mmCIF file of C-alpha atoms in Angstrom:
data_model
loop_
_atom_site.group_PDB
_atom_site.id
_atom_site.type_symbol
_atom_site.label_atom_id
_atom_site.label_comp_id
_atom_site.label_asym_id
_atom_site.label_seq_id
_atom_site.Cartn_x
_atom_site.Cartn_y
_atom_site.Cartn_z
ATOM 1 C CA MET A 1 -38.231 180.375 166.663
ATOM 2 C CA ASN A 2 -39.945 180.640 163.310
ATOM 3 C CA LYS A 3 -39.403 177.502 161.315
ATOM 4 C CA THR A 4 -38.724 177.580 157.618
ATOM 5 C CA ILE A 5 -40.986 176.055 155.030
ATOM 6 C CA SER A 6 -38.575 173.169 154.411
ATOM 7 C CA GLN A 7 -38.415 172.371 158.117
ATOM 8 C CA GLU A 8 -42.209 172.199 158.267
ATOM 9 C CA PHE A 9 -42.201 169.953 155.221
ATOM 10 C CA LEU A 10 -39.446 167.602 156.404
ATOM 11 C CA LYS A 11 -40.650 167.080 159.967
ATOM 12 C CA GLY A 12 -43.382 164.754 158.659
ATOM 13 C CA PHE A 13 -40.783 162.262 157.462
ATOM 14 C CA TRP A 14 -39.140 161.517 160.797
ATOM 15 C CA GLU A 15 -39.658 163.898 163.706
ATOM 16 C CA ILE A 16 -43.453 163.483 163.828
ATOM 17 C CA LEU A 17 -43.911 160.666 161.314
ATOM 18 C CA PRO A 18 -47.636 159.972 161.842
ATOM 19 C CA PRO A 19 -48.079 156.233 162.464
ATOM 20 C CA PHE A 20 -44.750 155.636 164.195
ATOM 21 C CA LYS A 21 -43.882 158.800 166.078
ATOM 22 C CA LEU A 22 -47.349 160.178 166.816
ATOM 23 C CA VAL A 23 -48.986 156.751 166.708
ATOM 24 C CA LEU A 24 -51.981 158.339 164.993
ATOM 25 C CA GLY A 25 -54.004 157.193 161.999
ATOM 26 C CA LEU A 26 -53.685 153.559 162.976
ATOM 27 C CA CYS A 27 -56.990 152.466 161.460
ATOM 28 C CA PRO A 28 -55.782 152.768 157.838
ATOM 29 C CA THR A 29 -52.251 151.796 158.864
ATOM 30 C CA LEU A 30 -53.465 148.452 160.130
ATOM 31 C CA ALA A 31 -56.436 147.817 157.907
ATOM 32 C CA VAL A 32 -55.464 148.551 154.329
ATOM 33 C CA THR A 33 -51.782 147.631 154.295
ATOM 34 C CA THR A 34 -52.271 144.077 153.043
ATOM 35 C CA ALA A 35 -50.973 145.067 149.604
ATOM 36 C CA VAL A 36 -48.553 147.778 148.480
ATOM 37 C CA GLU A 37 -51.026 149.061 145.904
ATOM 38 C CA ASN A 38 -53.588 149.716 148.636
ATOM 39 C CA GLY A 39 -50.958 151.387 150.811
ATOM 40 C CA ILE A 40 -50.015 153.791 148.031
ATOM 41 C CA GLY A 41 -53.660 154.524 147.193
ATOM 42 C CA MET A 42 -54.560 155.165 150.808
ATOM 43 C CA GLY A 43 -51.447 157.261 151.445
ATOM 44 C CA LEU A 44 -51.927 159.504 148.437
ATOM 45 C CA SER A 45 -55.653 159.941 149.150
ATOM 46 C CA THR A 46 -54.837 160.994 152.693
ATOM 47 C CA THR A 47 -52.126 163.350 151.426
ATOM 48 C CA PHE A 48 -54.580 164.995 149.043
ATOM 49 C CA VAL A 49 -57.168 165.505 151.783
ATOM 50 C CA LEU A 50 -54.567 166.672 154.299
ATOM 51 C CA PHE A 51 -53.021 169.185 151.898
ATOM 52 C CA PHE A 52 -56.279 170.780 150.815
ATOM 53 C CA SER A 53 -57.935 170.749 154.227
ATOM 54 C CA ASN A 54 -54.829 172.382 155.727
ATOM 55 C CA VAL A 55 -54.772 175.074 153.046
ATOM 56 C CA ILE A 56 -58.506 175.836 153.273
ATOM 57 C CA ILE A 57 -58.627 175.774 157.054
ATOM 58 C CA SER A 58 -55.565 177.959 157.308
ATOM 59 C CA SER A 59 -57.070 180.488 154.905
ATOM 60 C CA ILE A 60 -60.408 180.740 156.740
ATOM 61 C CA LYS A 61 -59.081 180.342 160.289
ATOM 62 C CA ASN A 62 -59.847 183.953 161.235
ATOM 63 C CA LEU A 63 -63.450 183.747 160.043
ATOM 64 C CA ILE A 64 -64.414 180.685 162.067
ATOM 65 C CA PRO A 65 -65.841 181.323 165.563
ATOM 66 C CA LYS A 66 -63.952 179.272 168.145
ATOM 67 C CA LYS A 67 -66.984 177.319 169.349
ATOM 68 C CA VAL A 68 -67.835 175.830 165.972
ATOM 69 C CA ARG A 69 -64.311 175.298 164.700
ATOM 70 C CA ILE A 70 -64.325 171.498 164.937
ATOM 71 C CA ALA A 71 -67.628 171.272 163.061
ATOM 72 C CA SER A 72 -66.270 173.582 160.371
ATOM 73 C CA TYR A 73 -63.071 171.550 160.032
ATOM 74 C CA ILE A 74 -65.019 168.317 159.690
ATOM 75 C CA VAL A 75 -67.231 169.766 156.951
ATOM 76 C CA VAL A 76 -64.159 170.893 154.999
ATOM 77 C CA ILE A 77 -62.368 167.568 155.513
ATOM 78 C CA ALA A 78 -65.447 165.516 154.588
ATOM 79 C CA THR A 79 -65.836 167.510 151.377
ATOM 80 C CA PHE A 80 -62.346 166.600 150.201
ATOM 81 C CA VAL A 81 -62.811 162.988 151.226
ATOM 82 C CA VAL A 82 -65.915 162.713 149.068
ATOM 83 C CA ILE A 83 -64.036 164.341 146.186
ATOM 84 C CA VAL A 84 -61.290 161.714 146.541
ATOM 85 C CA GLU A 85 -63.885 158.966 146.632
ATOM 86 C CA LEU A 86 -65.657 160.133 143.478
ATOM 87 C CA VAL A 87 -62.478 160.797 141.507
ATOM 88 C CA MET A 88 -61.041 157.457 142.553
ATOM 89 C CA LYS A 89 -64.178 155.622 141.460
ATOM 90 C CA ALA A 90 -64.090 157.387 138.109
ATOM 91 C CA TYR A 91 -60.388 156.966 137.327
ATOM 92 C CA PHE A 92 -58.878 154.283 139.588
ATOM 93 C CA PHE A 93 -61.772 151.898 139.836
ATOM 94 C CA SER A 94 -59.955 148.764 140.961
ATOM 95 C CA ILE A 95 -58.164 150.475 143.862
ATOM 96 C CA SER A 96 -61.402 152.121 144.962
ATOM 97 C CA GLN A 97 -63.024 148.671 145.055
ATOM 98 C CA GLN A 98 -60.149 147.382 147.175
ATOM 99 C CA LEU A 99 -60.134 150.255 149.655
ATOM 100 C CA GLY A 100 -63.921 150.516 149.814
ATOM 101 C CA LEU A 101 -65.099 151.963 153.073
ATOM 102 C CA PHE A 102 -61.643 152.996 154.244
ATOM 103 C CA ILE A 103 -61.636 155.964 151.890
ATOM 104 C CA ASN A 104 -64.708 157.375 153.646
ATOM 105 C CA LEU A 105 -63.051 156.737 156.974
ATOM 106 C CA ILE A 106 -60.342 159.287 156.154
ATOM 107 C CA VAL A 107 -62.873 161.803 157.526
ATOM 108 C CA VAL A 108 -62.257 160.561 161.041
ATOM 109 C CA ASN A 109 -58.529 160.056 160.615
ATOM 110 C CA CYS A 110 -56.935 161.732 163.637
ATOM 111 C CA ILE A 111 -53.959 162.913 161.614
ATOM 112 C CA ILE A 112 -56.077 165.220 159.495
ATOM 113 C CA LEU A 113 -58.214 166.742 162.232
ATOM 114 C CA GLY A 114 -55.085 166.848 164.387
ATOM 115 C CA ARG A 115 -53.124 168.887 161.847
ATOM 116 C CA ALA A 116 -56.124 171.186 161.299
ATOM 117 C CA GLU A 117 -56.458 171.880 165.006
ATOM 118 C CA ALA A 118 -52.785 171.891 165.984
ATOM 119 C CA PHE A 119 -51.200 173.491 162.960
ATOM 120 C CA ALA A 120 -53.360 174.906 160.178
ATOM 121 C CA SER A 121 -55.547 176.921 162.529
ATOM 122 C CA LYS A 122 -52.511 178.733 163.922
ATOM 123 C CA ASN A 123 -50.153 179.098 160.985
ATOM 124 C CA PRO A 124 -50.078 180.914 157.635
ATOM 125 C CA ILE A 125 -51.205 179.198 154.449
ATOM 126 C CA TYR A 126 -47.798 178.411 152.932
ATOM 127 C CA LEU A 127 -46.561 176.739 156.114
ATOM 128 C CA SER A 128 -49.807 174.774 156.447
ATOM 129 C CA ALA A 129 -49.448 173.579 152.866
ATOM 130 C CA ALA A 130 -45.886 172.398 153.543
ATOM 131 C CA ASP A 131 -47.000 170.753 156.775
ATOM 132 C CA GLY A 132 -49.893 168.925 155.087
ATOM 133 C CA LEU A 133 -47.763 167.737 152.205
ATOM 134 C CA GLY A 134 -44.899 166.609 154.444
ATOM 135 C CA ILE A 135 -47.061 164.726 156.914
ATOM 136 C CA GLY A 136 -49.119 163.227 154.097
ATOM 137 C CA LEU A 137 -46.082 161.964 152.209
ATOM 138 C CA GLY A 138 -44.520 160.704 155.442
ATOM 139 C CA PHE A 139 -47.740 158.809 156.084
ATOM 140 C CA THR A 140 -47.677 157.436 152.525
ATOM 141 C CA LEU A 141 -44.097 156.190 152.954
ATOM 142 C CA SER A 142 -45.016 154.585 156.290
ATOM 143 C CA LEU A 143 -47.924 152.770 154.663
ATOM 144 C CA ILE A 144 -45.689 151.638 151.797
ATOM 145 C CA LEU A 145 -43.147 150.322 154.318
ATOM 146 C CA ILE A 146 -45.693 148.310 156.301
ATOM 147 C CA SER A 147 -47.566 147.084 153.246
ATOM 148 C CA SER A 148 -44.311 146.007 151.552
ATOM 149 C CA ILE A 149 -43.348 143.900 154.552
ATOM 150 C CA ARG A 150 -46.841 142.424 154.787
ATOM 151 C CA GLU A 151 -47.285 141.767 151.077
ATOM 152 C CA ILE A 152 -43.815 140.275 150.555
ATOM 153 C CA LEU A 153 -44.008 137.986 153.582
ATOM 154 C CA GLY A 154 -47.740 137.316 153.467
ATOM 155 C CA LYS A 155 -48.208 136.735 149.750
ATOM 156 C CA GLY A 156 -44.679 136.548 148.346
ATOM 157 C CA THR A 157 -45.443 139.394 145.934
ATOM 158 C CA PHE A 158 -44.646 143.088 145.573
ATOM 159 C CA LEU A 159 -47.218 145.229 143.737
ATOM 160 C CA GLY A 160 -48.745 141.948 142.562
ATOM 161 C CA MET A 161 -45.491 140.637 141.047
ATOM 162 C CA GLN A 162 -43.901 137.468 142.388
ATOM 163 C CA VAL A 163 -40.672 138.368 144.210
ATOM 164 C CA MET A 164 -40.038 135.358 146.414
ATOM 165 C CA TRP A 165 -38.673 132.027 145.226
ATOM 166 C CA ASP A 166 -41.057 129.409 143.828
ATOM 167 C CA SER A 167 -41.226 127.105 146.842
ATOM 168 C CA PHE A 168 -41.851 130.079 149.188
ATOM 169 C CA GLU A 169 -44.779 129.330 151.470
ATOM 170 C CA PRO A 170 -46.731 132.593 152.042
ATOM 171 C CA PHE A 171 -46.727 133.583 155.704
ATOM 172 C CA ALA A 172 -50.483 134.215 155.721
ATOM 173 C CA PHE A 173 -50.416 135.513 159.286
ATOM 174 C CA MET A 174 -48.872 138.751 158.006
ATOM 175 C CA VAL A 175 -51.897 139.696 155.874
ATOM 176 C CA SER A 176 -54.346 139.002 158.701
ATOM 177 C CA ALA A 177 -55.249 141.672 161.264
ATOM 178 C CA PRO A 178 -53.035 140.362 164.111
ATOM 179 C CA GLY A 179 -50.125 140.313 161.662
ATOM 180 C CA ALA A 180 -50.619 144.033 161.137
ATOM 181 C CA PHE A 181 -50.281 144.702 164.870
ATOM 182 C CA VAL A 182 -47.151 142.581 165.150
ATOM 183 C CA CYS A 183 -45.612 144.272 162.124
ATOM 184 C CA LEU A 184 -46.424 147.752 163.438
ATOM 185 C CA GLY A 185 -45.127 146.848 166.902
ATOM 186 C CA LEU A 186 -41.816 145.592 165.564
ATOM 187 C CA ILE A 187 -41.311 148.722 163.467
ATOM 188 C CA LEU A 188 -42.173 150.935 166.463
ATOM 189 C CA GLY A 189 -39.676 148.995 168.560
ATOM 190 C CA ILE A 190 -36.921 149.354 165.989
ATOM 191 C CA MET A 191 -37.607 153.090 165.633
ATOM 192 C CA ASN A 192 -37.420 153.540 169.396
ATOM 193 C CA LEU A 193 -33.846 152.223 169.312
ATOM 194 C CA PHE A 194 -32.879 155.545 167.786
ATOM 195 C CA PRO A 195 -32.387 158.093 170.562
ATOM 196 C CA LYS A 196 -35.039 160.774 170.877
ATOM 197 C CA LYS A 197 -33.886 164.348 170.632
ATOM 198 C CA MET B 1 -76.707 186.867 170.606
ATOM 199 C CA LYS B 2 -74.456 188.327 167.981
ATOM 200 C CA GLU B 3 -71.961 185.527 168.548
ATOM 201 C CA TYR B 4 -74.624 182.873 167.995
ATOM 202 C CA PHE B 5 -75.729 184.505 164.786
ATOM 203 C CA ARG B 6 -72.146 184.553 163.584
ATOM 204 C CA MET B 7 -71.684 180.867 164.385
ATOM 205 C CA VAL B 8 -74.808 179.874 162.476
ATOM 206 C CA ALA B 9 -73.930 182.087 159.540
ATOM 207 C CA VAL B 10 -70.346 180.836 159.200
ATOM 208 C CA LEU B 11 -71.271 177.169 159.444
ATOM 209 C CA THR B 12 -74.107 177.613 156.963
ATOM 210 C CA ILE B 13 -71.858 179.357 154.462
ATOM 211 C CA ILE B 14 -69.120 176.724 154.779
ATOM 212 C CA ALA B 15 -71.605 173.882 154.397
ATOM 213 C CA ALA B 16 -73.280 175.546 151.395
ATOM 214 C CA LEU B 17 -69.972 176.138 149.612
ATOM 215 C CA CYS B 18 -68.843 172.576 150.261
ATOM 216 C CA GLY B 19 -72.174 171.272 149.020
ATOM 217 C CA LEU B 20 -71.857 173.304 145.856
ATOM 218 C CA LEU B 21 -68.343 172.028 145.222
ATOM 219 C CA LEU B 22 -69.415 168.443 145.776
ATOM 220 C CA ALA B 23 -72.406 168.790 143.470
ATOM 221 C CA ALA B 24 -70.068 170.013 140.727
ATOM 222 C CA VAL B 25 -67.589 167.159 141.245
ATOM 223 C CA LYS B 26 -70.408 164.623 141.333
ATOM 224 C CA LYS B 27 -71.856 165.939 138.109
ATOM 225 C CA GLY B 28 -68.441 165.806 136.480
ATOM 226 C CA THR B 29 -67.687 162.220 137.454
ATOM 227 C CA GLU B 30 -71.168 160.668 137.442
ATOM 228 C CA LYS B 31 -71.167 159.392 133.880
ATOM 229 C CA ARG B 32 -67.664 158.005 134.059
ATOM 230 C CA ILE B 33 -68.385 156.200 137.324
ATOM 231 C CA GLU B 34 -71.446 154.556 135.820
ATOM 232 C CA GLU B 35 -69.473 153.485 132.751
ATOM 233 C CA GLN B 36 -66.624 152.224 134.896
ATOM 234 C CA PHE B 37 -69.080 150.273 136.995
ATOM 235 C CA LEU B 38 -70.710 148.553 134.031
ATOM 236 C CA LEU B 39 -67.352 147.907 132.399
ATOM 237 C CA ASN B 40 -65.339 146.793 135.420
ATOM 238 C CA VAL B 41 -67.911 145.188 137.654
ATOM 239 C CA GLN B 42 -70.690 143.824 135.486
ATOM 240 C CA GLY B 43 -68.597 143.497 132.313
ATOM 241 C CA PRO B 44 -65.949 140.913 133.300
ATOM 242 C CA ALA B 45 -68.459 138.909 135.347
ATOM 243 C CA LEU B 46 -70.885 138.834 132.450
ATOM 244 C CA LYS B 47 -68.170 137.890 129.987
ATOM 245 C CA LYS B 48 -67.393 134.943 132.214
ATOM 246 C CA VAL B 49 -70.917 133.710 132.877
ATOM 247 C CA LEU B 50 -72.271 134.369 129.385
ATOM 248 C CA ALA B 51 -69.102 133.249 127.563
ATOM 249 C CA SER B 52 -69.589 132.127 123.948
ATOM 250 C CA SER B 53 -72.517 134.508 123.464
ATOM 251 C CA THR B 54 -72.373 136.353 120.184
ATOM 252 C CA ASN B 55 -74.503 139.368 121.115
ATOM 253 C CA ASP B 56 -73.790 142.525 123.107
ATOM 254 C CA PHE B 57 -75.388 141.340 126.338
ATOM 255 C CA ILE B 58 -74.865 144.623 128.190
ATOM 256 C CA GLY B 59 -76.922 146.344 125.519
ATOM 257 C CA ASP B 60 -79.467 143.493 125.399
ATOM 258 C CA ARG B 61 -80.489 143.769 129.034
ATOM 259 C CA GLU B 62 -84.110 143.667 130.086
ATOM 260 C CA GLN B 63 -86.012 144.989 133.078
ATOM 261 C CA ILE B 64 -88.158 142.263 134.581
ATOM 262 C CA THR B 65 -90.552 142.800 137.463
ATOM 263 C CA ILE B 66 -90.866 139.996 140.019
ATOM 264 C CA ASP B 67 -93.102 140.473 143.066
ATOM 265 C CA GLY B 68 -93.023 144.192 142.444
ATOM 266 C CA GLU B 69 -89.225 144.268 142.371
ATOM 267 C CA GLN B 70 -87.246 145.363 139.351
ATOM 268 C CA LYS B 71 -84.502 143.031 138.211
ATOM 269 C CA VAL B 72 -82.052 143.683 135.394
ATOM 270 C CA VAL B 73 -81.591 140.494 133.389
ATOM 271 C CA PHE B 74 -78.757 140.155 130.885
ATOM 272 C CA ILE B 75 -79.530 137.791 128.032
ATOM 273 C CA GLY B 76 -76.841 135.882 126.161
ATOM 274 C CA LYS B 77 -77.677 134.878 122.604
ATOM 275 C CA LYS B 78 -76.038 132.499 120.167
ATOM 276 C CA ASN B 79 -77.027 132.852 116.519
ATOM 277 C CA GLY B 80 -79.953 135.044 117.561
ATOM 278 C CA LYS B 81 -81.299 132.456 120.014
ATOM 279 C CA SER B 82 -81.344 133.114 123.759
ATOM 280 C CA TRP B 83 -79.216 130.425 125.381
ATOM 281 C CA ALA B 84 -78.405 131.886 128.776
ATOM 282 C CA ILE B 85 -79.517 134.554 131.221
ATOM 283 C CA ALA B 86 -77.669 136.256 134.050
ATOM 284 C CA PHE B 87 -78.820 138.455 136.895
ATOM 285 C CA GLU B 88 -77.555 139.719 140.214
ATOM 286 C CA THR B 89 -78.539 138.632 143.724
ATOM 287 C CA MET B 90 -77.148 139.623 147.107
ATOM 288 C CA GLY B 91 -75.788 137.647 150.033
ATOM 289 C CA THR B 92 -74.771 139.050 153.402
ATOM 290 C CA GLY B 93 -71.054 138.650 153.922
ATOM 291 C CA TYR B 94 -68.684 139.489 156.730
ATOM 292 C CA LYS B 95 -68.799 143.246 156.236
ATOM 293 C CA GLY B 96 -71.802 143.892 154.061
ATOM 294 C CA LYS B 97 -73.684 142.769 150.999
ATOM 295 C CA ILE B 98 -71.936 140.678 148.379
ATOM 296 C CA GLY B 99 -73.391 141.083 144.899
ATOM 297 C CA VAL B 100 -73.213 137.912 142.840
ATOM 298 C CA MET B 101 -73.933 137.672 139.111
ATOM 299 C CA VAL B 102 -75.290 134.219 138.395
ATOM 300 C CA GLY B 103 -75.576 132.927 134.861
ATOM 301 C CA PHE B 104 -77.938 130.095 133.869
ATOM 302 C CA ASN B 105 -77.894 127.860 130.841
ATOM 303 C CA LEU B 106 -81.524 127.874 129.697
ATOM 304 C CA SER B 107 -81.642 124.555 127.833
ATOM 305 C CA GLN B 108 -79.877 122.475 130.496
ATOM 306 C CA ASP B 109 -81.118 124.319 133.603
ATOM 307 C CA MET B 110 -77.619 124.565 135.012
ATOM 308 C CA ILE B 111 -75.360 127.332 136.236
ATOM 309 C CA SER B 112 -73.136 128.564 133.437
ATOM 310 C CA GLY B 113 -70.950 130.399 135.938
ATOM 311 C CA ILE B 114 -70.961 133.014 138.674
ATOM 312 C CA GLY B 115 -69.047 136.235 139.126
ATOM 313 C CA ILE B 116 -68.676 138.428 142.209
ATOM 314 C CA LEU B 117 -69.704 142.020 141.490
ATOM 315 C CA THR B 118 -69.421 144.111 144.631
ATOM 316 C CA HIS B 119 -68.240 143.293 148.109
ATOM 317 C CA GLN B 120 -66.521 144.872 151.104
ATOM 318 C CA GLU B 121 -64.851 141.716 152.392
ATOM 319 C CA THR B 122 -61.396 141.780 153.977
ATOM 320 C CA PRO B 123 -58.729 142.111 151.270
ATOM 321 C CA GLY B 124 -56.657 138.930 151.127
ATOM 322 C CA LEU B 125 -59.235 136.875 153.021
ATOM 323 C CA GLY B 126 -62.951 137.187 152.285
ATOM 324 C CA ALA B 127 -62.189 139.127 149.129
ATOM 325 C CA ARG B 128 -60.775 135.918 147.668
ATOM 326 C CA VAL B 129 -64.303 134.601 147.027
ATOM 327 C CA SER B 130 -64.073 136.578 143.793
ATOM 328 C CA GLU B 131 -61.159 134.434 142.582
ATOM 329 C CA ALA B 132 -61.767 131.783 139.933
ATOM 330 C CA VAL B 133 -60.625 128.983 142.278
ATOM 331 C CA PHE B 134 -63.763 129.596 144.299
ATOM 332 C CA THR B 135 -66.261 130.704 141.667
ATOM 333 C CA ASP B 136 -65.433 127.731 139.413
ATOM 334 C CA ASN B 137 -66.980 125.578 142.140
ATOM 335 C CA PHE B 138 -70.393 126.611 140.848
ATOM 336 C CA LYS B 139 -69.736 126.276 137.132
ATOM 337 C CA GLY B 140 -71.712 123.605 135.310
ATOM 338 C CA ARG B 141 -73.688 122.521 138.373
ATOM 339 C CA ALA B 142 -77.342 121.559 137.932
ATOM 340 C CA ILE B 143 -79.671 123.946 139.772
ATOM 341 C CA ASN B 144 -80.984 121.257 142.142
ATOM 342 C CA GLU B 145 -77.590 120.530 143.737
ATOM 343 C CA ALA B 146 -76.809 121.421 147.354
ATOM 344 C CA PHE B 147 -75.217 124.862 147.127
ATOM 345 C CA LYS B 148 -73.742 124.908 150.605
ATOM 346 C CA VAL B 149 -70.158 124.945 151.814
ATOM 347 C CA LYS B 150 -68.653 121.566 152.734
ATOM 348 C CA GLN B 151 -68.776 122.422 156.464
ATOM 349 C CA ASP B 152 -72.568 122.563 156.077
ATOM 350 C CA ASN B 153 -72.673 119.231 154.160
ATOM 351 C CA GLY B 154 -72.779 120.921 150.784
ATOM 352 C CA ILE B 155 -70.670 120.614 147.658
ATOM 353 C CA ILE B 156 -68.826 123.934 147.663
ATOM 354 C CA ASP B 157 -65.202 124.271 148.816
ATOM 355 C CA ALA B 158 -65.159 127.388 151.004
ATOM 356 C CA VAL B 159 -62.224 129.802 150.785
ATOM 357 C CA SER B 160 -60.090 128.944 153.814
ATOM 358 C CA GLY B 161 -60.409 131.575 156.522
ATOM 359 C CA ALA B 162 -63.464 133.031 154.816
ATOM 360 C CA THR B 163 -66.350 130.694 155.572
ATOM 361 C CA ILE B 164 -68.779 133.551 156.210
ATOM 362 C CA SER B 165 -68.036 135.135 152.843
ATOM 363 C CA SER B 166 -68.283 131.753 151.114
ATOM 364 C CA ARG B 167 -71.647 131.087 152.767
ATOM 365 C CA ALA B 168 -72.871 134.489 151.620
ATOM 366 C CA VAL B 169 -72.074 133.633 148.008
ATOM 367 C CA CYS B 170 -73.881 130.288 148.360
ATOM 368 C CA SER B 171 -76.956 131.998 149.750
ATOM 369 C CA ALA B 172 -76.946 134.513 146.884
ATOM 370 C CA VAL B 173 -76.752 131.638 144.396
ATOM 371 C CA LYS B 174 -79.639 129.902 146.136
ATOM 372 C CA LYS B 175 -81.695 133.098 145.951
ATOM 373 C CA SER B 176 -81.115 133.375 142.231
ATOM 374 C CA ILE B 177 -82.058 129.712 141.720
ATOM 375 C CA ALA B 178 -85.331 130.485 143.497
ATOM 376 C CA LEU B 179 -85.988 133.280 141.007
ATOM 377 C CA TYR B 180 -84.683 131.420 137.965
ATOM 378 C CA ALA B 181 -87.838 129.594 136.893
ATOM 379 C CA THR B 182 -89.985 132.741 136.944
ATOM 380 C CA ILE B 183 -87.410 134.801 135.067
ATOM 381 C CA LYS B 184 -86.841 132.036 132.518
ATOM 382 C CA ASP B 185 -90.553 131.891 131.744
ATOM 383 C CA LYS B 186 -90.751 135.642 131.359
ATOM 384 C CA VAL B 187 -87.696 135.833 129.108
ATOM 385 C CA LEU B 188 -88.744 132.936 126.886
ATOM 386 C CA GLY B 189 -92.419 133.893 126.968
ATOM 387 C CA LYS B 190 -91.591 137.230 125.408
ATOM 388 C CA LYS B 191 -90.094 135.604 122.327
#
């Protein structure tokens, strides 16, 4: 029943797509998806943290005593989150201003601790790397999907460029917090129309 | 006993290695972050509030002590004469402190403009207090006007859906007006 590296990579795009199939990581999914730029920034930051924390945790899994494993995972994850925060401030200043606190909150993102506990701590490094990358990119695409819907309907723009006609009245509800829930709920509903395997 | 020792040792080693890595990354990015901050946060706001100055006002900043507190004051000069000053004050917004750079015209005792420096307001809502539509409300106002949002019988049009953030900016402006006279005297007195 050993899965191949490509299977581990691809499962993050549909089978266990984080926000929709696992319904995990909802805090960033709901909070930062008011603009596509933020969605991309958040998604790629999470992917970076997920990839490296998976690789590191997988490579030291045999050294960590069982009782302190969660504490060890959190220290590793927090380290990469702070790295993302510093690098983002130094090189992508405007996005880091937009995302603010939500970058730090990646530490407590269930997806990352979940993959560390459920996958990286039981599987070899190369599979953990594929898993982290796949789930991370799946998460990024999910955020881009939600933020596109919200930005286009809520502001009439895509990546800051006007895409709707001139007399288009922005549907401001979509960029507010309740709009995020409605948007997520509709997408979940549509995805549930596809039969589960 | 052996197990406990192992737990402590492993956690300590992991934490130490992570700390080391972070210290290295911090050292590597520290200077760039500071530059980016001055350039992206203070820079555009200063350019707006000290517009038409001919000097390098980021370089010409001064440390002024008021009631034991250090304040960085940026001084705008025209033809070698100080015509405006700008400094930062804080207001408490919806999710944290909002830093507001307020510029004053020294000869007319009016606000030459304000710029929002740092905030953690909701993107798309409270964050819109940094847009010109809102900040232009303050431009050219005499310092004795009622800097309150219209809901509180003031003169400022709040950003719709973001009254708390708008109030925070007003309160920061009021704080800087309270400091203005003292700072003005110190800046001009030095000349």
